[in-house]
Amino acid sequence: MSGFRHVVMFKWAEGTTTGQQDEVAAKLGELPAAIPEIGAYSIGVDAGVNPGSYEFVVVADFADRAAYLVYRDHPAHRAVIDAYIAPIVAERAAIQYET
Amino acid sequence: MSGFRHVVMFKWAEGTTTGQQDEVAAKLGELPAAIPEIGAYSIGVDAGVNPGSYEFVVVADFADRAAYLVYRDHPAHRAVIDAYIAPIVAERAAIQYET
């Protein structure tokens, strides 16, 4: 295999509603149609199995690092971050790795 | 699609060596052979693209929540956590979600 994966998790600020979270998921879900460099795009909400878990996750697969960087810096992506994610984030954990 | 994914990231304590990290990867890499409930198992080390990233990640896919729980609580998994991961963890971020 040869690819590049981006994983990011969020915990939301107190008072964040499920509606706000749904909006993040919906807006992110529009990105694969707007950014052809996205290979696979998996969005998830914590299943509630373990205490202390993060609340929201994105696992995104790209052909290579360059394709990831296009996504990272794409105006459509930044717009979702700025308008929907940044206002409600309490904690963020991320990593990128070669698959 | 219908499955269950576990994602966990770690930052290591100061002074952790790449040898110790390699040992964690090697020991975790033995788990799919020992735990048939594991579907896909992806281990990664941060590619160094973004500052503040976590250092190590595991993305594990299971048929369902029950299969994940077998993995979570499996003695072979707990042994790796206890002997190789717990002694060097500084931060841990995890989530489980239905795929």
XYZ file of N, CA and C in Angstrom:
594
model
N 0.843 -1.195 0.000
C 0.000 0.000 0.000
C 0.872 1.236 0.000
N 0.333 2.257 -0.520
C 1.053 3.507 -0.496
C 0.034 4.627 -0.570
N -0.098 5.312 0.536
C -1.047 6.408 0.592
C -0.744 7.279 1.777
N -1.613 8.213 2.014
C -1.373 9.181 3.085
C -2.703 9.427 3.797
N -2.704 9.236 5.100
C -3.945 9.341 5.876
C -3.876 10.475 6.888
N -4.946 11.199 6.959
C -5.123 12.258 7.950
C -6.223 11.835 8.911
N -5.927 11.894 10.203
C -6.913 11.569 11.230
C -7.016 12.739 12.186
N -8.233 13.179 12.445
C -8.428 14.269 13.406
C -9.651 13.988 14.261
N -9.503 14.253 15.546
C -10.612 14.081 16.498
C -10.879 15.408 17.185
N -12.131 15.588 17.576
C -12.506 16.793 18.307
C -13.317 16.460 19.551
N -13.106 17.271 20.574
C -14.081 17.392 21.665
C -14.673 18.781 21.547
N -15.960 18.851 21.710
C -16.654 20.131 21.549
C -16.755 20.889 22.873
N -16.883 22.168 22.733
C -17.062 23.018 23.913
C -18.393 22.708 24.595
N -18.417 22.936 25.887
C -19.667 22.771 26.629
C -20.761 23.620 26.003
N -21.915 23.027 25.909
C -23.028 23.754 25.341
C -23.218 23.508 23.858
N -22.260 22.820 23.235
C -22.415 22.481 21.819
C -23.595 21.527 21.672
N -24.403 21.790 20.678
C -25.610 20.977 20.484
C -25.346 19.867 19.456
N -26.172 18.852 19.488
C -26.064 17.815 18.458
C -26.369 18.417 17.086
N -27.183 19.433 17.067
C -27.457 20.116 15.799
C -26.207 20.744 15.215
N -25.393 21.350 16.072
C -24.138 21.932 15.590
C -23.193 20.843 15.076
N -23.145 19.755 15.823
C -22.285 18.644 15.391
C -22.778 18.078 14.054
N -24.081 17.931 13.930
C -24.644 17.428 12.669
C -24.287 18.362 11.517
N -24.267 19.647 11.815
C -23.939 20.628 10.781
C -22.479 20.476 10.336
N -21.594 20.233 11.298
C -20.201 19.989 10.946
C -20.105 18.770 10.037
N -20.792 17.702 10.427
C -20.739 16.476 9.626
C -21.283 16.716 8.225
N -22.364 17.456 8.144
C -22.974 17.712 6.832
C -22.060 18.552 5.950
N -21.467 19.584 6.544
C -20.600 20.467 5.754
C -19.330 19.734 5.329
N -18.732 18.963 6.237
C -17.557 18.175 5.856
C -17.927 17.162 4.781
N -19.120 16.608 4.903
C -19.554 15.600 3.947
C -19.673 16.119 2.521
N -19.728 17.438 2.387
C -19.786 18.027 1.045
C -18.399 18.165 0.412
N -17.347 17.999 1.226
C -16.000 18.275 0.722
C -15.507 17.304 -0.353
N -15.785 16.002 -0.229
C -15.285 15.106 -1.284
C -15.772 15.505 -2.678
N -16.955 16.072 -2.771
C -17.457 16.501 -4.079
C -16.730 17.757 -4.567
N -16.194 18.521 -3.602
C -15.548 19.789 -3.955
C -14.035 19.661 -4.113
N -13.463 18.608 -3.515
C -11.998 18.466 -3.490
C -11.655 17.076 -4.018
N -11.368 16.975 -5.300
C -11.146 15.650 -5.898
C -9.931 14.921 -5.344
N -9.047 15.643 -4.676
C -7.871 14.984 -4.080
C -8.248 14.057 -2.917
N -9.445 14.223 -2.372
C -9.877 13.334 -1.290
C -10.160 11.955 -1.880
N -9.500 10.936 -1.310
C -9.756 9.572 -1.752
C -10.947 8.999 -1.009
N -10.706 8.577 0.231
C -11.791 8.105 1.090
C -11.983 9.107 2.219
N -13.207 9.213 2.703
C -13.512 10.225 3.711
C -14.528 9.627 4.681
N -14.088 9.386 5.902
C -14.932 8.734 6.898
C -15.144 9.674 8.083
N -16.401 9.959 8.358
C -16.760 10.864 9.449
C -17.504 10.049 10.503
N -17.152 10.240 11.784
C -17.811 9.444 12.805
C -18.062 10.207 14.086
N -19.065 9.740 14.795
C -19.428 10.293 16.096
C -19.221 9.195 17.139
N -18.666 9.575 18.280
C -18.323 8.586 19.300
C -19.499 7.679 19.649
N -19.199 6.385 19.701
C -20.242 5.387 19.967
C -20.592 5.276 21.446
N -19.822 5.949 22.295
C -20.160 5.937 23.719
C -19.755 4.677 24.457
N -18.750 4.002 23.941
C -18.316 2.759 24.580
C -17.420 3.023 25.777
N -16.514 3.985 25.612
C -15.503 4.225 26.639
C -15.566 5.656 27.161
N -15.403 5.832 28.462
C -15.376 7.189 29.012
C -14.135 7.946 28.543
N -14.267 9.247 28.425
C -13.118 10.079 28.075
C -12.829 10.148 26.587
N -13.656 9.517 25.794
C -13.402 9.507 24.355
C -13.624 10.886 23.747
N -12.991 11.097 22.612
C -13.307 12.256 21.796
C -14.713 12.074 21.218
N -15.267 13.167 20.673
C -16.674 13.131 20.270
C -16.890 12.982 18.770
N -15.900 13.375 17.989
C -16.105 13.461 16.547
C -14.775 13.166 15.875
N -14.813 12.438 14.776
C -13.570 12.040 14.110
C -13.723 12.109 12.596
N -12.631 12.436 11.949
C -12.546 12.351 10.492
C -11.303 11.542 10.143
N -11.475 10.544 9.313
C -10.355 9.781 8.762
C -10.398 9.966 7.251
N -9.375 10.611 6.721
C -9.364 10.950 5.295
C -8.128 10.359 4.631
N -8.344 9.705 3.509
C -7.251 9.047 2.789
C -6.965 9.752 1.470
N -5.673 9.880 1.222
C -5.205 10.586 0.034
C -4.160 9.732 -0.687
N -3.929 10.084 -1.941
C -2.922 9.344 -2.706
C -1.527 9.579 -2.126
N -1.293 10.801 -1.694
C 0.024 11.133 -1.166
C -0.058 12.417 -0.331
N 1.065 12.790 0.224
C 1.152 13.957 1.086
C 0.690 15.221 0.359
N 1.062 15.349 -0.899
C 0.693 16.544 -1.664
C -0.828 16.659 -1.780
N -1.491 15.534 -1.981
C -2.954 15.553 -2.095
C -3.582 15.961 -0.760
N -3.013 15.461 0.323
C -3.490 15.890 1.652
C -3.342 17.399 1.832
N -2.213 17.934 1.402
C -1.977 19.365 1.589
C -2.968 20.203 0.780
N -3.348 19.702 -0.382
C -4.388 20.397 -1.149
C -5.670 20.468 -0.335
N -6.039 19.346 0.263
C -7.232 19.302 1.122
C -7.076 20.220 2.328
N -5.962 20.109 3.006
C -5.754 20.896 4.232
C -5.948 22.383 3.973
N -5.428 22.834 2.859
C -5.419 24.262 2.588
C -6.521 24.710 1.632
N -7.386 23.805 1.251
C -8.427 24.140 0.269
C -9.434 25.132 0.878
N -9.790 26.162 0.115
C -10.723 27.166 0.655
C -12.051 26.576 1.135
N -12.545 25.541 0.468
C -13.808 24.935 0.896
C -13.658 24.271 2.264
N -12.493 23.692 2.499
C -12.202 23.057 3.788
C -12.011 24.106 4.879
N -11.214 25.112 4.557
C -10.971 26.169 5.549
C -12.268 26.869 5.934
N -13.168 26.999 4.960
C -14.436 27.672 5.238
C -15.265 26.888 6.256
N -15.247 25.565 6.145
C -15.978 24.736 7.119
C -15.329 24.860 8.495
N -14.005 24.816 8.512
C -13.291 24.951 9.787
C -13.632 26.287 10.444
N -13.522 27.336 9.661
C -13.703 28.673 10.232
C -15.140 28.901 10.704
N -16.099 28.449 9.917
C -17.495 28.793 10.200
C -18.171 27.822 11.156
N -17.766 26.542 11.119
C -18.528 25.528 11.862
C -17.738 24.801 12.939
N -16.437 24.611 12.697
C -15.649 23.811 13.644
C -14.985 24.696 14.691
N -14.231 25.679 14.235
C -13.463 26.499 15.171
C -14.313 27.087 16.301
N -15.543 27.526 16.003
C -16.329 28.144 17.075
C -16.739 27.196 18.200
N -16.662 25.878 17.948
C -17.166 24.941 18.974
C -16.110 23.959 19.480
N -14.868 24.095 19.018
C -13.837 23.124 19.416
C -13.325 23.398 20.822
N -13.258 22.346 21.622
C -12.597 22.442 22.921
C -11.224 21.783 22.863
N -11.148 20.619 22.217
C -9.875 19.914 22.081
C -9.790 19.306 20.698
N -8.577 19.288 20.182
C -8.328 18.722 18.857
C -7.105 17.823 18.934
N -7.193 16.656 18.327
C -6.059 15.728 18.256
C -5.935 15.270 16.815
N -4.740 15.363 16.268
C -4.583 15.026 14.853
C -3.242 14.369 14.593
N -3.207 13.617 13.508
C -1.978 12.982 13.042
C -2.135 12.709 11.552
N -1.010 12.727 10.859
C -0.983 12.309 9.457
C 0.092 11.240 9.326
N -0.223 10.216 8.552
C 0.779 9.157 8.409
C 0.711 8.475 7.059
N 1.843 7.916 6.677
C 1.918 7.172 5.421
C 1.361 5.779 5.632
N 0.470 5.392 4.735
C -0.188 4.090 4.911
C 0.433 3.049 3.975
N -22.397 0.388 4.225
C -21.323 -0.104 5.081
C -21.854 -0.346 6.486
N -21.230 -1.238 7.139
C -21.617 -1.484 8.517
C -20.431 -2.114 9.226
N -19.847 -1.358 10.108
C -18.693 -1.855 10.838
C -18.445 -0.974 12.037
N -17.362 -1.222 12.699
C -17.062 -0.488 13.922
C -15.568 -0.207 13.948
N -15.233 1.061 14.088
C -13.832 1.476 14.018
C -13.355 2.075 15.334
N -12.171 1.673 15.707
C -11.489 2.213 16.883
C -10.273 3.004 16.405
N -10.163 4.257 16.871
C -9.010 5.090 16.525
C -8.382 5.578 17.827
N -7.084 5.419 17.932
C -6.385 5.914 19.125
C -5.058 6.533 18.714
N -4.756 7.671 19.319
C -3.486 8.365 19.075
C -2.748 8.535 20.392
N -1.431 8.566 20.282
C -0.616 8.780 21.476
C 0.420 9.862 21.240
N 0.714 10.599 22.297
C 1.967 11.351 22.391
C 2.789 10.673 23.474
N 4.057 10.533 23.198
C 4.927 9.835 24.148
C 5.559 10.802 25.143
N 5.939 10.237 26.255
C 6.626 11.020 27.284
C 7.994 11.462 26.771
N 8.445 12.582 27.285
C 9.791 13.050 26.943
C 10.814 11.967 27.251
N 11.741 11.812 26.352
C 12.770 10.805 26.567
C 12.456 9.473 25.911
N 11.226 9.330 25.401
C 10.884 8.094 24.693
C 11.733 7.991 23.433
N 12.262 6.815 23.197
C 13.141 6.623 22.037
C 12.351 6.080 20.848
N 12.916 6.254 19.666
C 12.275 5.648 18.495
C 12.294 4.131 18.630
N 13.291 3.599 19.320
C 13.310 2.152 19.555
C 12.106 1.697 20.360
N 11.737 2.479 21.367
C 10.554 2.121 22.161
C 9.294 2.203 21.311
N 9.217 3.245 20.483
C 8.055 3.383 19.602
C 7.997 2.222 18.602
N 9.143 1.864 18.067
C 9.194 0.734 17.129
C 8.735 -0.553 17.808
N 9.080 -0.693 19.081
C 8.691 -1.879 19.818
C 7.163 -1.924 19.994
N 6.562 -0.762 20.282
C 5.104 -0.704 20.381
C 4.488 -1.132 19.049
N 5.010 -0.590 17.958
C 4.460 -0.929 16.643
C 4.612 -2.422 16.356
N 5.762 -2.960 16.712
C 5.995 -4.383 16.443
C 5.067 -5.259 17.268
N 4.911 -4.907 18.545
C 4.061 -5.731 19.419
C 2.597 -5.619 19.021
N 2.143 -4.405 18.684
C 0.765 -4.255 18.213
C 0.579 -5.010 16.895
N 1.614 -4.995 16.074
C 1.524 -5.662 14.780
C 1.319 -7.158 14.872
N 1.614 -7.707 16.035
C 1.397 -9.145 16.238
C -0.046 -9.465 16.611
N -0.819 -8.432 16.965
C -2.163 -8.693 17.496
C -3.147 -9.267 16.467
N -3.125 -8.813 15.223
C -4.091 -9.401 14.279
C -3.969 -10.925 14.159
N -2.760 -11.438 14.314
C -2.588 -12.894 14.245
C -3.138 -13.579 15.494
N -3.194 -12.823 16.596
C -3.622 -13.403 17.871
C -5.100 -13.183 18.153
N -5.685 -12.181 17.499
C -7.070 -11.790 17.796
C -7.843 -11.760 16.483
N -8.507 -12.853 16.157
C -9.173 -12.933 14.850
C -10.306 -11.930 14.674
N -10.772 -11.346 15.755
C -11.829 -10.330 15.649
C -11.352 -9.056 14.962
N -10.036 -8.856 14.905
C -9.518 -7.677 14.216
C -9.735 -7.845 12.711
N -10.392 -6.856 12.109
C -10.593 -6.889 10.665
C -9.393 -6.277 9.959
N -9.334 -4.956 9.948
C -8.171 -4.257 9.403
C -7.449 -3.565 10.549
N -6.140 -3.419 10.407
C -5.336 -2.866 11.502
C -4.242 -2.000 10.895
N -4.343 -0.712 11.109
C -3.412 0.239 10.501
C -2.666 0.986 11.598
N -1.358 0.893 11.574
C -0.505 1.543 12.567
C 0.312 2.608 11.854
N 0.402 3.804 12.456
C 1.146 4.849 11.785
C 1.916 5.743 12.727
N 2.959 6.329 12.174
C 3.789 7.280 12.899
C 3.660 8.631 12.198
N 3.561 9.679 12.988
C 3.316 11.003 12.428
C 4.326 11.361 11.331
N 3.786 11.880 10.239
C 4.622 12.209 9.082
C 5.349 13.537 9.235
N 5.032 14.280 10.287
C 5.758 15.519 10.537
C 5.320 16.690 9.673
N 4.090 16.640 9.198
C 3.604 17.715 8.337
C 3.165 18.931 9.150
N 2.493 18.682 10.259
C 1.899 19.780 11.025
C 2.423 19.797 12.460
N 2.698 20.970 12.988
C 3.132 21.062 14.380
C 2.002 20.652 15.326
N 2.379 20.109 16.467
C 1.382 19.770 17.480
C 0.694 18.445 17.263
N 1.096 17.725 16.244
C 0.432 16.452 15.961
C 0.757 15.410 17.023
N -0.130 14.436 17.121
C 0.175 13.247 17.895
C 1.281 12.464 17.177
N 1.868 11.509 17.891
C 3.050 10.838 17.351
C 2.785 9.459 16.780
N 1.713 8.830 17.243
C 1.502 7.414 16.908
C 0.005 7.175 16.853
N -0.430 6.383 15.898
C -1.861 6.164 15.731
C -2.147 4.713 15.373
N -3.287 4.240 15.845
C -3.808 2.939 15.432
C -5.245 3.144 14.963
N -5.538 2.647 13.769
C -6.906 2.626 13.261
C -7.274 1.156 13.054
N -8.234 0.696 13.820
C -8.587 -0.728 13.786
C -10.056 -0.884 13.432
N -10.326 -1.779 12.491
C -11.699 -1.999 12.029
C -12.201 -3.377 12.434
N -13.450 -3.372 12.870
C -14.087 -4.587 13.373
C -15.451 -4.752 12.707
N -15.947 -5.968 12.784
C -17.268 -6.231 12.201
C -18.342 -5.464 12.963
N -18.176 -5.397 14.280
C -19.183 -4.727 15.103
C -18.591 -4.380 16.465
N -19.394 -3.750 17.275
C -18.967 -3.295 18.592
C -18.477 -4.465 19.462
N -19.158 -5.594 19.363
C -18.784 -6.756 20.177
C -17.376 -7.228 19.818
N -17.067 -7.212 18.529
C -15.730 -7.636 18.096
C -14.669 -6.667 18.621
N -14.984 -5.364 18.587
C -14.061 -4.387 19.163
C -13.823 -4.664 20.646
N -14.879 -4.973 21.358
C -14.737 -5.203 22.803
C -13.872 -6.430 23.087
N -13.958 -7.436 22.231
C -13.071 -8.594 22.382
C -11.617 -8.139 22.275
N -11.345 -7.313 21.278
C -9.995 -6.764 21.097
C -9.587 -5.907 22.290
N -10.444 -4.994 22.675
C -10.111 -4.067 23.762
C -9.677 -4.812 25.013
N -10.398 -5.883 25.319
C -10.180 -6.580 26.580
C -9.321 -7.836 26.429
N -8.838 -8.102 25.246
C -8.080 -9.331 25.013
C -6.758 -9.292 25.794
N -6.414 -10.387 26.450
C -5.169 -10.402 27.239
C -3.925 -10.064 26.423
N -3.894 -10.468 25.162
C -2.713 -10.151 24.344
C -2.597 -8.651 24.112
N -3.749 -7.989 23.962
C -3.769 -6.538 23.779
C -3.406 -5.834 25.083
N -4.029 -6.268 26.159
C -3.742 -5.639 27.457
C -2.266 -5.783 27.812
N -1.677 -6.921 27.438
C -0.261 -7.148 27.763
C 0.630 -6.135 27.040
N 0.293 -5.816 25.795
C 1.083 -4.819 25.062
C 0.910 -3.441 25.697
N -0.336 -3.124 26.039
C -0.596 -1.833 26.692
C 0.205 -1.721 27.987
N 0.100 -2.746 28.804
C 0.730 -2.681 30.123
C 2.263 -2.626 30.033
N 2.823 -3.429 29.135
C 4.277 -3.576 29.127
C 4.977 -2.526 28.260
N 4.304 -2.070 27.189
C 5.022 -1.240 26.214
C 4.433 0.157 26.040
N 3.115 0.284 26.169
C 2.488 1.581 25.894
C 2.353 2.413 27.172
N 1.743 1.852 28.177
C 1.481 2.627 29.398
C 2.735 3.298 29.966
N 3.885 2.619 29.946
C 5.073 3.253 30.541
C 5.569 4.497 29.808
N 5.148 4.694 28.569
C 5.708 5.822 27.809
C 4.653 6.823 27.337
N 3.388 6.630 27.712
C 2.336 7.526 27.214
C 2.333 8.848 27.964
N 2.267 9.937 27.194
C 2.051 11.250 27.793
C 0.611 11.701 27.570
N 0.104 11.477 26.360
C -1.281 11.846 26.047
C -1.899 10.778 25.172
N -3.184 10.561 25.380
C -3.926 9.565 24.607
C -5.234 10.190 24.152
N -5.580 9.986 22.898
C -6.851 10.461 22.351
C -7.489 9.303 21.613
N -8.749 9.011 21.918
C -9.384 7.846 21.310
C -10.851 8.104 21.019
N -11.360 7.345 20.063
C -12.774 7.389 19.720
C -13.129 6.057 19.058
N -14.373 5.654 19.230
C -14.894 4.503 18.503
C -16.168 4.950 17.796
N -16.332 4.482 16.567
C -17.533 4.906 15.849
C -18.003 3.856 14.859
N -19.291 3.928 14.588
C -19.884 3.015 13.614
C -19.604 3.523 12.218
N -19.120 2.633 11.364
C -18.738 3.034 10.006
C -19.814 2.616 8.998
